[in-house]
PDB file of C-alpha atoms in Angstrom:
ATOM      1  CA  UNK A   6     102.589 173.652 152.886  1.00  0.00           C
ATOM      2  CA  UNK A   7     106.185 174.748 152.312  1.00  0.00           C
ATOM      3  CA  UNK A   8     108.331 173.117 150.093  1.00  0.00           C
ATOM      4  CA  UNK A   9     111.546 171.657 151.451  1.00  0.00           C
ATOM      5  CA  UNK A  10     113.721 174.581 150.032  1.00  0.00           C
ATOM      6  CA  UNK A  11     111.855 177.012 151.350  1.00  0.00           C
ATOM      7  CA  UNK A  12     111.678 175.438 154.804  1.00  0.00           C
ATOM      8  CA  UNK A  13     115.787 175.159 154.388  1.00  0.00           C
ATOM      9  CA  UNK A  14     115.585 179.012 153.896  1.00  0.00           C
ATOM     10  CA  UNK A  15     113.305 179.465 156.614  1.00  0.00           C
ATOM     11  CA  UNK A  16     115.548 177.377 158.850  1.00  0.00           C
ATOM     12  CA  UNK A  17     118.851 178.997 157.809  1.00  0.00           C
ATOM     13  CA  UNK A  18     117.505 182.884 158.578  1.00  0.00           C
ATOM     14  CA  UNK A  19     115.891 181.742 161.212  1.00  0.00           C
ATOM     15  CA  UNK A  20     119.431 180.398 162.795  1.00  0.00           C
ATOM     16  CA  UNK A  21     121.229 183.656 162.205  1.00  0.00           C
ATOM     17  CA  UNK A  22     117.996 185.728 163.702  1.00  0.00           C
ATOM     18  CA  UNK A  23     118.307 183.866 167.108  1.00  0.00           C
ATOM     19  CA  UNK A  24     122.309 184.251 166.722  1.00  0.00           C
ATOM     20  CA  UNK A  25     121.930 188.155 166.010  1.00  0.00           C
ATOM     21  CA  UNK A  26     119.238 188.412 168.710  1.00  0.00           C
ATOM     22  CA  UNK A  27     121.281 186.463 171.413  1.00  0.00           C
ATOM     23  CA  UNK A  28     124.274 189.074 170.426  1.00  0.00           C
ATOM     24  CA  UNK A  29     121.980 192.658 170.612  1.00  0.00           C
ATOM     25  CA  UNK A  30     120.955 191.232 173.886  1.00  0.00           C
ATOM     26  CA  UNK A  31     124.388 190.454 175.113  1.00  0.00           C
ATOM     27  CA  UNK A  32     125.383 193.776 173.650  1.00  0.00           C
ATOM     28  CA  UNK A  33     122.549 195.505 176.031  1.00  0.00           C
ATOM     29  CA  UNK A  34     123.398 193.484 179.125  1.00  0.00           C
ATOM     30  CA  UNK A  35     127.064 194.453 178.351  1.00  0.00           C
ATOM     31  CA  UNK A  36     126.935 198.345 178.068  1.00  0.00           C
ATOM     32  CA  UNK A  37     124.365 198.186 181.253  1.00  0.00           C
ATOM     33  CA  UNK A  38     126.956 196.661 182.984  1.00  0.00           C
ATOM     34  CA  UNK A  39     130.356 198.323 182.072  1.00  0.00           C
ATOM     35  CA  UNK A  40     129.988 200.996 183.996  1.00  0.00           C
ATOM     36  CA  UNK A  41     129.164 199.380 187.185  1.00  0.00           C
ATOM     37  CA  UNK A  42     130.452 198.017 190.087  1.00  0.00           C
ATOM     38  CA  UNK A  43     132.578 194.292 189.282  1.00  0.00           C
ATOM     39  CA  UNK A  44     129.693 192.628 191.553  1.00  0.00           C
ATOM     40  CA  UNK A  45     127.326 193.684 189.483  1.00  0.00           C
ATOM     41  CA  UNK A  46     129.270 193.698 186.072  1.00  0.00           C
ATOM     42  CA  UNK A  47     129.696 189.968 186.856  1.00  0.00           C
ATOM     43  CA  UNK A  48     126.300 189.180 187.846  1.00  0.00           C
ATOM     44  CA  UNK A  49     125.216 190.894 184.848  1.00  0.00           C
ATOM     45  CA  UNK A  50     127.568 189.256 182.673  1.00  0.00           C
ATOM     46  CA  UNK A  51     126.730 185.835 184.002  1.00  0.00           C
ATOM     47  CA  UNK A  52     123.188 186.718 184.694  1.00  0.00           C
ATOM     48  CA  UNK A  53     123.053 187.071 181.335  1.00  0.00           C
ATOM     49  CA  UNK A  54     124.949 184.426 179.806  1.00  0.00           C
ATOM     50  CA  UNK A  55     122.190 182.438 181.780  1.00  0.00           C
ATOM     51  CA  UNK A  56     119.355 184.089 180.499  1.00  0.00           C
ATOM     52  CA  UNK A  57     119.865 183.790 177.218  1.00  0.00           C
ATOM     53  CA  UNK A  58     121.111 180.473 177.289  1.00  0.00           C
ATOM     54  CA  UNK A  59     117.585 179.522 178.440  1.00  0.00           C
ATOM     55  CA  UNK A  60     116.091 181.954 175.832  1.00  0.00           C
ATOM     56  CA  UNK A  61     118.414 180.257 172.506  1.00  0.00           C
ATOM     57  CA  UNK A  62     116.873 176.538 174.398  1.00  0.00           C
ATOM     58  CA  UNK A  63     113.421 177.185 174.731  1.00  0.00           C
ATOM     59  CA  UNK A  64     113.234 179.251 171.192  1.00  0.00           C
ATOM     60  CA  UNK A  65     115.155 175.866 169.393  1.00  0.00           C
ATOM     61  CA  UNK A  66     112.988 173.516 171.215  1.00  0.00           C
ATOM     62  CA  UNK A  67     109.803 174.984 170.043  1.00  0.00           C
ATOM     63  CA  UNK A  68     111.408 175.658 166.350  1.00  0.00           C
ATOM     64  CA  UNK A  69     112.542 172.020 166.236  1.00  0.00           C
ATOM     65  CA  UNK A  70     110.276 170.551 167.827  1.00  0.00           C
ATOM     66  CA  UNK A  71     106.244 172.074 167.416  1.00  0.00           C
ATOM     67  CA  UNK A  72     107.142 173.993 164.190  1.00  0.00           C
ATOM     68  CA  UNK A  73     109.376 171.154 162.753  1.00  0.00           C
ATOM     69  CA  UNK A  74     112.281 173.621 161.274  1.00  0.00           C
ATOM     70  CA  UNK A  75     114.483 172.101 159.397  1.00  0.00           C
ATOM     71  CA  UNK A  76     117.079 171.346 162.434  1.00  0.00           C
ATOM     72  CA  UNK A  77     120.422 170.202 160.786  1.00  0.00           C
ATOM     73  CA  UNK A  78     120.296 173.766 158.835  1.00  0.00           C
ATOM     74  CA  UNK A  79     118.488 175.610 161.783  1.00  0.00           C
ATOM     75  CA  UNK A  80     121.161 174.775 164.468  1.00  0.00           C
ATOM     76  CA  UNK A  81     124.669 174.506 161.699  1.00  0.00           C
ATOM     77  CA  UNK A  82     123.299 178.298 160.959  1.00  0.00           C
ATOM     78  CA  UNK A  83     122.752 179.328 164.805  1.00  0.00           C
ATOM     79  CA  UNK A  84     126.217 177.898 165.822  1.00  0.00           C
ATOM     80  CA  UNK A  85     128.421 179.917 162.699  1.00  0.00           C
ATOM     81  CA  UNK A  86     126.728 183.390 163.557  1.00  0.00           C
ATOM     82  CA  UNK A  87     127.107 182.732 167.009  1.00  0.00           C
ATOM     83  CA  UNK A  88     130.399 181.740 167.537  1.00  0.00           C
ATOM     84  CA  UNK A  89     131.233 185.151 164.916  1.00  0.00           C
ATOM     85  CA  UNK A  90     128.779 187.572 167.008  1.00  0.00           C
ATOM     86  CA  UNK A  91     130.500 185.713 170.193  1.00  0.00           C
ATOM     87  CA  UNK A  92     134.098 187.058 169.063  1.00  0.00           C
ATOM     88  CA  UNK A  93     132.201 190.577 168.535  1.00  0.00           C
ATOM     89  CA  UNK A  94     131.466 190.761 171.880  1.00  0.00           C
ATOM     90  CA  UNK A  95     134.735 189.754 172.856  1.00  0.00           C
ATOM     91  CA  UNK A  96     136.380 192.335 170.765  1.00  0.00           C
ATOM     92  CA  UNK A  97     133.759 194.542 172.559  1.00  0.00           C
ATOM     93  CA  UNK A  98     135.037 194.143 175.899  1.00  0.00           C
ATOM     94  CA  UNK A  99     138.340 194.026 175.094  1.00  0.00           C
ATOM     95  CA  UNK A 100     138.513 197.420 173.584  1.00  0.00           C
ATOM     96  CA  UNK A 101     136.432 198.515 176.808  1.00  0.00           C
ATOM     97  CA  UNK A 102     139.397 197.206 178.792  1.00  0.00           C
ATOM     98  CA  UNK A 103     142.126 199.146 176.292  1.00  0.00           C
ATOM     99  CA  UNK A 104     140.360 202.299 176.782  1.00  0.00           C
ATOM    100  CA  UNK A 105     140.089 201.952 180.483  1.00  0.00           C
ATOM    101  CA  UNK A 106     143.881 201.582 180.993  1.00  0.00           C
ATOM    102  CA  UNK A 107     144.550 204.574 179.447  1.00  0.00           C
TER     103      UNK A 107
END
């Protein structure tokens, strides 16, 4: 059995991994969908804001709930990384947009 610092760790990386995960497949779905159409650029924007919305809930109910992570420190270290990787992808598409007016 762990102790309860090394379950804390455990929880913490584990935050950021499903934060950094959520943003390389945001990333993906983003440069897939740059290029097209604005139909499909917003269904594959919103597509998959959906998708992994469902993906982030069905990962943190298992880790909270069957593997009993640590969830105060699992979901404190999810939310920070993912509100930093969500202003990456942000900056992302707004330096899309810059480049495309010019």
């Amino acid at each position: 059995m762990l102790n309860e610092d090394a379950v804390s760790r455990w929880s913490l990386w584990t935050g950021i991994g499903i934060s950094f995960l959520n943003t390389i497949i945001g990333f993906a779905i983003l440069s897939w969908g740059i290029n097209r159409s604005n139909k499909s650029f917003l269904i594959s924007v919103y597509g998959g804001m959906i998708f992994r919305f469902l993906l982030i809930f069905a990962l943190l109910f298992i880790l909270i709930g069957a593997l009993q992570a640590e969830m105060i420190t699992l979901i404190s270290s999810f939310m920070i990384t993912y509100f930093l990787f969500l202003g990456l992808e942000v900056l992302q598409i707004h330096k899309y947009a810059e480049m495309q007016k010019d």
